[in-house]
Amino acid sequence: MYRIRLHGRGGQGIQTGARILASALFVEGFETQDSPLYGAERRGAPVSATVRAARAPIRERGLPARADLIAVGDESLLGVAAAGVLRDADERSWLLIRSGVAAEIWRSRLGRSERVATFALEVEEGAELPLVGAACAGAAARMLGVVSRASLESALERELAALSAQARAASAARAFAAWDELAALAGCVTEEPAPIGAPLPRPDWVDVPLDPADVAAPDIRVPLTSVQVRTGLWRTLRPVIDDALCRRCSWLCSSFCPDGAISIDPDGRPCIDYDHCKGCLVCAAVCPPHAIRVEREAGRATEPEKVG
Amino acid sequence: MSDADEPTRYRRMQDLPSTHLLGSGTSLCAGCGGLGAFRELYEVLGERTVVVNAAGCMSLLATHPFTPFRGSWLYSAMASAPAGAQGVRDALDILIAKRRIPADEDLDVVVLTGDGAASGMGLSATSAAIDRGLDFIYLCYDNEGYGNTGQQSSASTPHGARTATDRGPRGYPGVKKDLFALWVANRPAYAATIIAAEPVDLARKVEKAKRMKGPRLLLALAPCPPGWGFDPKDSIEIGRLAVRTGVWPLLEYADGRVVRTKHYEPRLPVERYLERQRRFAHLFEPRRDEQTLAAIQTAVDEACARVT
């Protein structure tokens, strides 16, 4: 059985990518399962989707204990512990990263001896979103080596039917470009026999004692606990205030930030709280002197996470 | 001079509160127009509130164990937030009458609900609360669909908008339910339409509502980036266009009549608002749907002609 996981951010079409991959495998005669995991979080937040495929009926349920292939649509997620990109990866697992950085550099960054591949895909501003997911599906399909180009094409048609003709064509072109790019690795990912019935470790929550009320129900007893949630991890683009251009108007960016992530310091200067800025960029859009520029978060992937 | 006649504190952007009372770190979408409106409202209303939240997008505000509130939050099923508010109001009144809490520790009871609950399932509970003259503020964030579950059509979806359940070439066949008119017909203490993109107008209306007693409606149009199909950074711009085209006139009902609180003349053509959102893209591509565009423009013209 193949067990494949795709990672990306909400809005990048990762769930669609998993569906395309599962569909292509289905056309090839596999039994398939695909299941996204995104909790209550939204656009920009880490999401993953799992695909299982086997020639025999699939009786496994839930999250697989390990993955044969982990495809990462957004390299900035590798620096985000909460995204769990490397969970359940062992020395047999292949790691595929959408990145302009070479595979050997990723190997040394991640401390892996082998089995890391990359593919390049620049997504221009304003492009329709499923591009990234479709490209991951194309690349993953090639690495499995059991999906034909025709099956991938048929899966793309089926799963992208709801999009405009232009968006469909663009996504398909990206999927095939990634497919072509990974030709040298065709078939490198191999099936792992199903560990059905393998004894599972006893879950560690069984003996958790009851917490006192102020720990178990802090939302009743303590205000503003939400600031502990670092929604800044969602950001793919970062607003940066240019101090020289800022007119200290002290209200527009701060008043319009939906998350209240811009405060005004005593001398009237706005200050962005990057732990919570989700990168919506409303502040940059409303700033009259255009004093807020937009930078990509990518490249910050290997910065260590700040704790607390 | 009674409290209600006091002149407003909010005339310019600089008069708005500069401290953000609502905690950041909530898992609402980047650029959420509903969160923007609620945050602005909370800053004016202050922390002495009990928020009774009907299930919907804003369920994500307080996801255990995290809360962005400084006071209490009560979660209810979609249909029953006004009933929950009655219980909270009664409990406060009884505690004050029995002198178990001093009268100056009274709290404002605020219902927080989406348009799906407000104009659908929760309408009878709302209607009954108005009948009983319940002393509460009712904030509806109107994102014109069931936003929390993928933007299915609600009774509040505008004519012609494409949603997850109306994917055909003509979009939603119905007409947006006029929740404001429903409230006004029942003679509440106060009713107003607001939007995050007009924070001074919003603050003034919240300030006014806060000084009153009885059922008070604040109806906020909530531009929804994923549901309506626009880039999160355009959230405020889309809101401004809604007001400037007359799609979302800023209204106020008090003393038996409805007035417009903010005039933008001449109004922009509705197309300027519609063409920025993917949910209306089928009105422009592959060819302009002149008939539907004219029908939408006529409906807006007529609605604007009814109020001065």
Coordinates of C-alpha atoms in Angstrom, one line a residue:
Chain A
M1 CA 0.0 0.0 0.0
Y2 CA 1.1 3.5 -0.8
R3 CA 0.7 6.1 2.0
I4 CA 1.3 9.7 0.8
R5 CA 0.8 12.9 2.6
L6 CA 0.6 16.4 1.0
H7 CA 1.3 19.5 3.1
G8 CA 0.4 23.1 2.3
R9 CA -1.4 26.2 3.5
G10 CA -5.1 26.7 3.4
G11 CA -6.0 28.0 0.0
Q12 CA -3.1 26.4 -1.9
G13 CA -5.3 23.6 -3.2
I14 CA -3.6 20.8 -1.2
Q15 CA -6.9 19.0 -0.6
T16 CA -7.6 19.2 -4.3
G17 CA -4.1 17.9 -5.0
A18 CA -4.8 14.9 -2.8
R19 CA -8.0 14.3 -4.7
I20 CA -6.2 14.5 -8.1
L21 CA -3.6 12.0 -7.0
A22 CA -6.1 9.6 -5.5
S23 CA -8.2 9.9 -8.7
A24 CA -5.3 9.2 -10.9
L25 CA -4.4 6.1 -8.9
F26 CA -8.1 5.1 -9.1
V27 CA -8.1 5.4 -12.9
E28 CA -5.0 3.1 -12.8
G29 CA -7.1 0.4 -11.0
F30 CA -6.1 1.1 -7.4
E31 CA -8.4 1.3 -4.5
T32 CA -7.9 4.7 -2.9
Q33 CA -8.7 6.9 0.1
D34 CA -8.0 10.6 0.5
S35 CA -8.6 12.6 3.6
P36 CA -7.7 16.2 4.3
L37 CA -6.8 17.4 7.8
Y38 CA -7.3 21.1 8.5
G39 CA -9.2 21.5 11.7
A40 CA -10.9 24.8 12.3
E41 CA -8.2 26.8 10.7
R42 CA -8.4 28.6 7.4
R43 CA -6.6 30.2 4.5
G44 CA -2.9 30.4 5.2
A45 CA -3.0 27.9 8.1
P46 CA -1.1 24.6 7.8
V47 CA -3.2 21.8 6.2
S48 CA -2.4 18.3 5.2
A49 CA -4.1 15.6 3.2
T50 CA -3.4 11.9 3.1
V51 CA -3.8 9.5 0.2
R52 CA -3.8 5.7 0.6
A53 CA -3.7 3.5 -2.5
A54 CA -3.5 -0.3 -2.8
R55 CA -4.3 -3.0 -5.3
A56 CA -6.5 -4.7 -2.6
P57 CA -9.3 -3.3 -0.5
I58 CA -8.1 -0.8 2.0
R59 CA -9.1 -1.6 5.5
E60 CA -6.9 0.9 7.3
R61 CA -8.6 4.0 8.7
G62 CA -7.4 7.1 10.4
L63 CA -4.0 8.7 10.0
P64 CA -1.3 6.4 8.7
A65 CA 1.4 5.5 11.1
R66 CA 4.1 6.4 8.5
A67 CA 4.3 7.9 5.1
D68 CA 6.1 6.6 2.0
L69 CA 6.0 10.1 0.4
I70 CA 5.6 13.5 2.0
A71 CA 5.0 16.3 -0.6
V72 CA 5.4 19.8 0.7
G73 CA 3.7 22.6 -1.3
D74 CA 5.0 25.4 0.8
E75 CA 8.6 25.3 2.0
S76 CA 8.0 27.8 4.8
L77 CA 6.0 25.0 6.6
L78 CA 9.2 23.1 7.3
G79 CA 10.1 25.7 9.9
V80 CA 6.6 25.5 11.5
A81 CA 6.5 22.8 14.2
A82 CA 2.7 22.9 14.4
A83 CA 2.5 21.8 10.7
G84 CA 4.1 18.5 11.6
V85 CA 5.6 18.0 8.1
L86 CA 8.2 15.5 9.2
R87 CA 6.0 13.5 11.6
D88 CA 6.1 9.8 10.9
A89 CA 8.9 10.2 8.4
D90 CA 11.5 7.4 8.6
E91 CA 14.5 6.6 6.5
R92 CA 12.3 4.9 3.8
S93 CA 10.1 8.0 3.4
W94 CA 10.7 10.3 0.4
L95 CA 10.4 14.0 1.0
L96 CA 9.4 16.2 -1.9
I97 CA 9.6 20.0 -1.4
R98 CA 8.4 22.7 -3.7
S99 CA 11.5 24.9 -3.4
G100 CA 14.0 26.8 -5.4
V101 CA 16.7 25.5 -3.0
A102 CA 18.5 22.4 -4.2
A103 CA 17.7 19.0 -2.7
E104 CA 21.2 18.5 -1.2
I105 CA 20.9 21.7 0.8
W106 CA 17.6 20.5 2.2
R107 CA 19.2 17.2 3.0
S108 CA 21.8 19.0 5.1
R109 CA 19.3 21.4 6.7
L110 CA 17.0 18.5 7.7
G111 CA 19.7 16.1 8.6
R112 CA 18.7 13.5 6.1
S113 CA 21.2 11.3 4.3
E114 CA 19.0 10.8 1.2
R115 CA 15.5 10.7 -0.2
V116 CA 14.9 14.4 -0.6
A117 CA 13.6 15.8 -3.9
T118 CA 12.6 19.3 -4.9
F119 CA 10.6 20.8 -7.7
A120 CA 10.3 24.5 -8.7
L121 CA 7.1 26.3 -9.2
E122 CA 6.8 30.0 -9.0
V123 CA 3.2 31.1 -8.4
E124 CA 2.6 34.6 -9.6
E125 CA 0.5 37.0 -7.6
G126 CA -3.2 36.6 -8.1
A127 CA -3.0 33.2 -9.8
E128 CA -5.9 30.8 -9.2
L129 CA -5.2 28.8 -6.1
P130 CA -5.2 25.0 -6.9
L131 CA -2.0 25.4 -8.9
V132 CA 0.2 24.3 -6.0
G133 CA -1.9 21.3 -5.1
A134 CA -2.1 20.1 -8.8
A135 CA 1.7 20.5 -9.2
C136 CA 2.3 18.4 -6.0
A137 CA -0.1 15.8 -7.4
G138 CA 1.8 15.7 -10.7
A139 CA 5.1 15.4 -9.0
A140 CA 3.9 12.7 -6.5
A141 CA 2.3 10.7 -9.3
R142 CA 5.6 10.6 -11.2
M143 CA 7.6 9.5 -8.2
L144 CA 5.2 6.6 -7.6
G145 CA 5.9 5.5 -11.2
V146 CA 2.6 3.6 -11.4
V147 CA 0.5 6.4 -12.8
S148 CA 0.4 7.0 -16.6
R149 CA 0.3 10.5 -18.0
A150 CA -3.2 9.7 -19.4
S151 CA -4.5 8.7 -16.0
L152 CA -3.1 12.0 -14.5
E153 CA -4.8 13.9 -17.3
S154 CA -8.1 12.2 -16.7
A155 CA -7.9 12.9 -12.9
L156 CA -7.1 16.5 -13.5
E157 CA -10.1 16.9 -15.8
R158 CA -12.4 15.2 -13.2
E159 CA -11.2 17.0 -10.1
L160 CA -10.9 20.5 -11.6
A161 CA -14.2 20.4 -13.5
A162 CA -15.6 23.2 -11.3
L163 CA -12.9 25.7 -12.2
S164 CA -12.8 28.1 -15.2
A165 CA -11.3 26.7 -18.4
Q166 CA -8.3 29.0 -17.9
A167 CA -7.7 27.9 -14.3
R168 CA -8.1 24.3 -15.3
A169 CA -5.5 24.6 -18.1
A170 CA -3.1 26.5 -15.9
S171 CA -3.3 23.9 -13.1
A172 CA -2.9 21.0 -15.6
A173 CA 0.1 22.7 -17.2
R174 CA 1.7 23.0 -13.7
A175 CA 0.9 19.4 -12.9
F176 CA 2.6 18.2 -16.1
A177 CA 5.5 20.5 -15.7
A178 CA 6.2 19.0 -12.2
W179 CA 5.6 15.5 -13.7
D180 CA 8.3 16.2 -16.3
E181 CA 10.7 17.7 -13.8
L182 CA 10.7 14.5 -11.7
A183 CA 11.2 12.1 -14.6
A184 CA 14.6 11.0 -13.2
L185 CA 12.9 9.8 -10.0
A186 CA 10.0 7.9 -11.6
G187 CA 9.2 4.9 -9.5
C188 CA 11.5 5.8 -6.6
V189 CA 8.7 5.6 -4.1
T190 CA 7.8 2.0 -3.4
E191 CA 4.9 0.3 -1.6
E192 CA 5.1 -0.6 2.0
P193 CA 3.2 -3.7 3.0
A194 CA 0.2 -2.8 5.1
P195 CA 0.9 -3.1 8.8
I196 CA -2.6 -4.2 9.5
G197 CA -3.1 -5.6 12.9
A198 CA 0.3 -4.3 14.2
P199 CA -0.1 -3.7 17.9
L200 CA -0.6 -0.1 18.6
P201 CA 1.1 1.6 21.5
R202 CA -1.2 2.3 24.4
P203 CA -2.4 6.0 24.0
D204 CA -0.8 8.2 26.6
W205 CA -4.0 10.1 27.4
V206 CA -5.6 7.2 29.2
D207 CA -4.2 8.0 32.6
V208 CA -4.3 11.8 32.4
P209 CA -5.6 13.0 35.8
L210 CA -8.4 15.7 35.9
D211 CA -7.0 19.2 35.8
P212 CA -8.1 21.8 38.4
A213 CA -10.8 24.1 37.0
D214 CA -8.5 27.1 36.3
V215 CA -6.4 24.8 34.1
A216 CA -9.2 22.8 32.5
A217 CA -11.5 25.8 31.9
P218 CA -9.2 28.9 31.5
D219 CA -11.7 30.4 29.0
I220 CA -14.0 31.0 31.9
R221 CA -11.5 32.2 34.4
V222 CA -8.8 33.9 32.5
P223 CA -9.3 36.6 29.8
L224 CA -7.4 36.9 26.5
T225 CA -5.8 33.4 26.4
S226 CA -6.1 33.5 22.6
V227 CA -2.9 35.5 22.4
Q228 CA -1.1 32.2 23.1
V229 CA -2.1 31.0 19.7
R230 CA 0.5 32.2 17.2
T231 CA -1.6 32.8 14.1
G232 CA 1.4 34.5 12.6
L233 CA 2.4 31.0 11.3
W234 CA -0.3 31.3 8.7
R235 CA 1.4 34.1 6.9
T236 CA 2.9 33.7 3.4
L237 CA 3.5 37.4 2.9
R238 CA 4.7 39.8 5.5
P239 CA 3.8 43.5 5.8
V240 CA 6.7 45.7 6.8
I241 CA 6.3 49.3 7.9
D242 CA 8.8 51.7 6.3
D243 CA 9.4 54.1 9.2
A244 CA 10.6 56.9 6.9
L245 CA 7.4 56.9 4.9
C246 CA 4.9 56.4 7.8
R247 CA 3.1 59.6 8.5
R248 CA 2.2 58.5 12.1
C249 CA -1.5 59.0 11.2
S250 CA -1.9 56.4 14.0
W251 CA -5.2 55.1 12.9
L252 CA -5.7 53.6 9.5
C253 CA -3.6 50.4 9.6
S254 CA -4.3 49.8 13.3
S255 CA -8.0 50.5 13.1
F256 CA -8.6 48.3 10.0
C257 CA -6.4 45.3 11.0
P258 CA -9.2 42.7 11.6
D259 CA -7.0 40.9 14.1
G260 CA -6.0 43.9 16.2
A261 CA -2.4 42.9 15.5
I262 CA -1.2 46.5 15.0
S263 CA -0.6 48.6 18.1
I264 CA 0.4 52.2 18.3
D265 CA 3.4 53.0 20.5
P266 CA 3.5 56.1 22.7
D267 CA 5.1 58.3 20.0
G268 CA 2.4 57.4 17.5
R269 CA 4.3 54.8 15.6
P270 CA 2.4 51.7 14.4
C271 CA 4.0 48.3 15.4
I272 CA 3.0 45.0 13.8
D273 CA 2.7 42.0 16.1
Y274 CA 4.2 39.3 13.9
D275 CA 3.2 36.5 16.2
H276 CA -0.4 37.2 15.3
C277 CA -0.4 38.9 12.0
K278 CA -2.1 36.5 9.6
G279 CA -0.7 38.3 6.5
C280 CA -4.1 39.5 5.1
L281 CA -2.3 42.8 4.1
V282 CA -5.4 45.0 4.7
C283 CA -2.9 47.4 6.4
A284 CA -0.8 47.7 3.2
A285 CA -4.0 48.2 1.1
V286 CA -5.4 51.0 3.3
C287 CA -2.1 52.9 4.0
P288 CA -2.4 56.3 2.2
P289 CA 1.4 57.0 1.8
H290 CA 2.1 53.3 0.9
A291 CA 4.4 53.0 3.8
I292 CA 3.8 49.3 4.2
R293 CA 5.7 47.1 1.8
V294 CA 5.0 43.4 1.3
E295 CA 7.8 40.7 1.6
R296 CA 7.6 37.0 1.0
E297 CA 7.9 34.8 4.1
A298 CA 9.6 32.1 2.1
G299 CA 13.3 31.9 2.9
R300 CA 12.4 32.2 6.6
A301 CA 11.7 28.5 6.6
T302 CA 14.8 27.4 8.5
E303 CA 14.7 30.2 11.1
P304 CA 14.2 28.5 14.4
E305 CA 10.8 29.0 15.9
K306 CA 10.5 31.4 18.8
V307 CA 9.1 29.5 21.8
G308 CA 6.4 31.0 24.1
Chain B
M1 CA -30.7 65.9 28.7
S2 CA -31.1 62.2 28.7
D3 CA -28.2 59.8 28.1
A4 CA -29.4 59.0 24.6
D5 CA -29.1 62.7 23.5
E6 CA -25.5 63.0 24.5
P7 CA -23.4 64.2 21.6
T8 CA -21.1 61.6 20.1
R9 CA -17.5 61.1 21.1
Y10 CA -16.7 59.8 17.6
R11 CA -16.4 62.3 14.8
R12 CA -13.1 61.5 13.2
M13 CA -10.8 58.4 12.9
Q14 CA -8.6 59.8 15.6
D15 CA -11.4 59.7 18.1
L16 CA -11.6 55.9 17.8
P17 CA -10.3 53.8 20.8
S18 CA -6.6 53.2 20.2
T19 CA -6.3 50.1 22.4
H20 CA -7.5 46.8 21.0
L21 CA -9.7 45.1 23.6
L22 CA -10.3 41.9 21.7
G23 CA -7.4 39.5 21.9
S24 CA -5.6 38.5 18.7
G25 CA -4.8 34.8 17.9
T26 CA -8.3 33.8 16.9
S27 CA -8.5 31.2 14.1
L28 CA -10.8 33.3 11.9
C29 CA -9.8 33.7 8.3
A30 CA -7.2 36.4 7.3
G31 CA -9.0 39.5 6.3
C32 CA -12.4 38.5 7.8
G33 CA -14.9 41.4 7.5
G34 CA -17.0 40.0 10.3
L35 CA -14.1 39.9 12.7
G36 CA -13.2 43.4 11.7
A37 CA -16.7 44.7 12.5
F38 CA -16.9 42.8 15.8
R39 CA -13.5 43.9 17.0
E40 CA -14.4 47.6 16.3
L41 CA -17.7 47.1 18.1
Y42 CA -16.1 45.4 21.1
E43 CA -13.7 48.3 21.5
V44 CA -16.5 50.8 21.8
L45 CA -18.8 48.6 23.8
G46 CA -16.1 47.8 26.3
E47 CA -15.3 44.6 28.2
R48 CA -18.3 44.7 30.5
T49 CA -20.3 42.4 28.2
V50 CA -21.6 38.9 28.0
V51 CA -21.4 37.6 24.4
V52 CA -24.0 35.0 23.5
N53 CA -22.7 33.4 20.3
A54 CA -24.9 31.4 17.9
A55 CA -23.0 28.7 16.1
G56 CA -21.3 30.0 13.0
C57 CA -18.0 31.5 11.8
M58 CA -17.6 33.3 15.1
S59 CA -17.6 30.0 16.9
L60 CA -13.9 30.1 16.2
L61 CA -13.4 33.2 18.4
A62 CA -13.4 31.1 21.6
T63 CA -12.1 27.6 20.8
H64 CA -11.3 25.9 24.1
P65 CA -9.1 26.6 25.9
F66 CA -8.5 29.9 24.2
T67 CA -10.6 33.1 24.3
P68 CA -10.1 36.5 22.9
F69 CA -12.7 38.0 25.3
R70 CA -12.1 40.0 28.5
G71 CA -15.5 38.9 29.8
S72 CA -17.9 36.0 29.5
W73 CA -18.9 34.1 26.4
L74 CA -21.8 31.7 26.1
Y75 CA -22.1 29.5 23.1
S76 CA -25.5 28.4 21.8
A77 CA -27.0 26.4 19.0
M78 CA -27.8 28.3 15.8
A79 CA -31.4 28.9 16.6
S80 CA -31.2 29.9 20.2
A81 CA -28.9 32.8 20.9
P82 CA -31.7 35.2 21.7
A83 CA -33.2 32.7 24.1
G84 CA -29.7 32.3 25.7
A85 CA -29.5 36.1 26.0
Q86 CA -32.9 36.2 27.8
G87 CA -31.5 33.7 30.4
V88 CA -28.4 35.8 30.9
R89 CA -30.4 39.0 31.2
D90 CA -32.8 37.5 33.6
A91 CA -30.0 36.1 35.8
L92 CA -28.3 39.5 35.9
D93 CA -31.6 41.2 36.8
I94 CA -32.3 38.8 39.6
L95 CA -28.8 39.0 41.0
I96 CA -29.1 42.8 41.0
A97 CA -32.6 42.7 42.5
K98 CA -31.4 40.4 45.3
R99 CA -28.4 42.6 45.8
R100 CA -26.0 39.8 45.2
I101 CA -24.2 42.0 42.8
P102 CA -24.3 45.8 42.9
A103 CA -26.2 47.5 40.1
D104 CA -23.1 49.2 38.7
E105 CA -21.7 45.7 38.0
D106 CA -24.4 45.1 35.4
L107 CA -23.2 43.8 32.0
D108 CA -24.4 44.4 28.4
V109 CA -25.9 41.3 26.9
V110 CA -24.8 40.9 23.3
V111 CA -26.0 38.3 20.8
L112 CA -23.4 37.5 18.1
T113 CA -24.8 35.7 15.1
G114 CA -24.2 35.1 11.4
D115 CA -26.8 35.8 8.8
G116 CA -27.6 32.1 8.5
A117 CA -28.8 31.9 12.1
A118 CA -30.2 35.4 12.1
S119 CA -32.4 35.3 9.1
G120 CA -33.0 31.5 9.1
M121 CA -33.1 29.2 12.0
G122 CA -32.8 31.9 14.7
L123 CA -35.5 34.2 13.3
S124 CA -38.4 33.0 15.5
A125 CA -36.3 33.2 18.7
T126 CA -35.2 36.7 17.6
S127 CA -38.8 37.7 16.8
A128 CA -40.0 36.5 20.2
A129 CA -37.2 38.3 22.0
I130 CA -38.2 41.6 20.3
D131 CA -41.9 40.9 21.3
R132 CA -40.8 40.5 24.9
G133 CA -38.8 43.7 24.7
L134 CA -35.6 41.9 25.8
D135 CA -32.9 44.3 26.8
F136 CA -30.0 43.2 24.5
I137 CA -27.8 44.2 21.6
Y138 CA -28.1 41.9 18.6
L139 CA -25.0 41.9 16.3
C140 CA -25.4 40.0 13.0
Y141 CA -22.3 39.7 10.8
D142 CA -23.8 39.2 7.4
N143 CA -21.4 37.3 5.1
E144 CA -24.4 36.4 2.9
G145 CA -24.0 32.7 3.2
Y146 CA -23.2 29.8 5.5
G147 CA -19.6 30.9 5.6
N148 CA -18.4 28.5 8.3
T149 CA -19.3 25.4 6.3
G150 CA -18.1 26.5 2.8
Q151 CA -20.5 29.4 1.8
Q152 CA -23.7 27.6 1.0
S153 CA -26.6 29.9 0.1
S154 CA -28.5 31.4 3.0
A155 CA -31.7 33.5 3.1
S156 CA -29.3 36.5 3.1
T157 CA -27.5 35.6 -0.1
P158 CA -27.8 38.3 -2.8
H159 CA -29.6 37.6 -6.0
G160 CA -27.3 36.1 -8.7
A161 CA -24.4 35.3 -6.4
R162 CA -22.7 31.9 -7.0
T163 CA -22.4 29.9 -3.8
A164 CA -21.4 26.3 -2.9
T165 CA -25.1 25.3 -3.4
D166 CA -25.9 27.6 -6.3
R167 CA -23.2 26.8 -8.9
G168 CA -25.3 27.3 -12.0
P169 CA -24.9 30.1 -14.5
R170 CA -27.5 32.3 -12.8
G171 CA -26.3 31.8 -9.2
Y172 CA -28.7 32.2 -6.2
P173 CA -32.2 32.6 -7.7
G174 CA -33.7 34.1 -4.6
V175 CA -33.6 37.7 -3.2
K176 CA -31.7 38.7 -0.1
K177 CA -33.9 38.7 2.9
D178 CA -34.1 42.2 4.4
L179 CA -33.3 41.5 8.1
F180 CA -33.1 45.3 8.8
A181 CA -36.7 45.8 7.5
L182 CA -37.9 42.8 9.5
W183 CA -36.6 44.3 12.7
V184 CA -37.8 47.8 11.9
A185 CA -41.3 46.5 11.2
N186 CA -41.4 45.2 14.8
R187 CA -40.4 48.6 16.3
P188 CA -37.2 47.8 18.2
A189 CA -35.5 50.3 20.4
Y190 CA -32.8 50.8 17.8
A191 CA -31.6 49.3 14.5
A192 CA -28.6 50.2 12.3
T193 CA -26.6 48.8 9.5
I194 CA -22.8 49.0 9.9
I195 CA -19.6 47.9 8.2
A196 CA -16.0 47.6 9.3
A197 CA -14.9 49.8 6.4
E198 CA -16.7 52.8 8.0
P199 CA -15.4 52.6 11.6
V200 CA -16.5 56.1 12.7
D201 CA -20.1 55.5 11.6
L202 CA -19.9 52.1 13.3
A203 CA -18.5 53.5 16.5
R204 CA -21.2 56.2 16.7
K205 CA -24.0 53.7 16.2
V206 CA -22.5 51.3 18.8
E207 CA -22.2 54.2 21.3
K208 CA -25.8 55.2 20.7
A209 CA -27.1 51.6 21.0
K210 CA -25.1 51.2 24.2
R211 CA -26.9 54.1 25.9
M212 CA -30.3 52.6 25.1
K213 CA -32.4 49.8 26.6
G214 CA -34.5 47.2 24.8
P215 CA -33.9 45.2 21.6
R216 CA -31.2 46.8 19.5
L217 CA -30.0 45.5 16.1
L218 CA -26.6 46.2 14.7
L219 CA -26.4 44.6 11.2
A220 CA -22.9 44.4 9.8
L221 CA -22.1 43.5 6.2
A222 CA -19.1 41.2 6.5
P223 CA -17.0 40.9 3.3
C224 CA -15.7 37.2 3.3
P225 CA -12.5 36.6 1.3
P226 CA -12.9 32.9 0.7
G227 CA -16.7 32.8 0.4
W228 CA -17.0 35.8 -1.9
G229 CA -13.8 35.2 -3.8
F230 CA -11.5 38.1 -3.3
D231 CA -8.0 38.7 -2.0
P232 CA -8.0 39.2 1.8
K233 CA -6.2 42.5 1.4
D234 CA -9.2 43.9 -0.4
S235 CA -11.6 43.3 2.5
I236 CA -11.9 47.0 3.4
E237 CA -12.0 48.1 -0.2
I238 CA -14.9 45.8 -1.0
G239 CA -16.7 47.1 2.1
R240 CA -16.2 50.7 0.9
L241 CA -17.5 49.8 -2.5
A242 CA -20.6 48.1 -0.9
V243 CA -21.4 51.5 0.7
R244 CA -20.4 53.7 -2.2
T245 CA -22.5 51.7 -4.7
G246 CA -25.5 51.7 -2.4
V247 CA -25.5 47.9 -2.1
W248 CA -25.0 48.4 1.6
P249 CA -26.6 51.7 2.6
L250 CA -25.7 52.8 6.1
L251 CA -29.0 53.2 7.8
E252 CA -30.3 53.9 11.3
Y253 CA -33.7 53.4 12.7
A254 CA -34.7 55.5 15.8
D255 CA -37.8 57.4 16.9
G256 CA -40.0 55.6 14.3
R257 CA -38.1 56.5 11.1
V258 CA -35.2 55.2 9.0
V259 CA -32.5 57.6 8.0
R260 CA -29.3 57.3 6.0
T261 CA -26.3 58.2 8.1
K262 CA -23.7 58.5 5.4
H263 CA -24.2 59.7 1.9
Y264 CA -22.0 59.1 -1.0
E265 CA -23.4 60.9 -4.0
P266 CA -23.3 60.2 -6.8
R267 CA -23.4 56.5 -6.1
L268 CA -21.0 54.3 -8.0
P269 CA -22.6 51.7 -10.4
V270 CA -23.1 48.3 -8.7
E271 CA -20.7 46.7 -11.2
R272 CA -17.8 48.3 -9.5
Y273 CA -18.6 46.2 -6.4
L274 CA -19.7 43.0 -8.2
E275 CA -16.7 42.8 -10.6
R276 CA -14.3 42.5 -7.7
Q277 CA -15.8 39.2 -6.4
R278 CA -15.5 35.7 -7.9
R279 CA -19.0 34.9 -6.8
F280 CA -20.3 37.4 -9.4
A281 CA -17.7 36.5 -12.1
H282 CA -20.3 34.7 -14.2
L283 CA -22.1 38.0 -14.7
F284 CA -19.1 39.3 -16.6
E285 CA -17.6 36.2 -18.2
P286 CA -17.8 34.7 -20.7
R287 CA -20.2 37.4 -21.7
R288 CA -21.9 40.2 -19.8
D289 CA -25.3 39.2 -18.3
E290 CA -26.9 42.5 -19.0
Q291 CA -30.3 41.4 -17.7
T292 CA -29.1 40.3 -14.2
L293 CA -26.8 43.3 -13.9
A294 CA -29.6 45.7 -14.7
A295 CA -31.9 43.9 -12.3
I296 CA -29.4 44.2 -9.5
Q297 CA -28.8 47.9 -10.3
T298 CA -32.6 48.6 -10.4
A299 CA -33.1 46.8 -7.0
V300 CA -30.3 49.0 -5.4
D301 CA -31.7 52.2 -7.0
E302 CA -35.2 51.4 -5.6
A303 CA -33.9 50.6 -2.1
C304 CA -31.9 53.8 -2.0
A305 CA -34.8 55.8 -3.2
R306 CA -36.9 54.6 -0.2
V307 CA -34.6 56.2 2.4
T308 CA -33.2 59.7 2.5

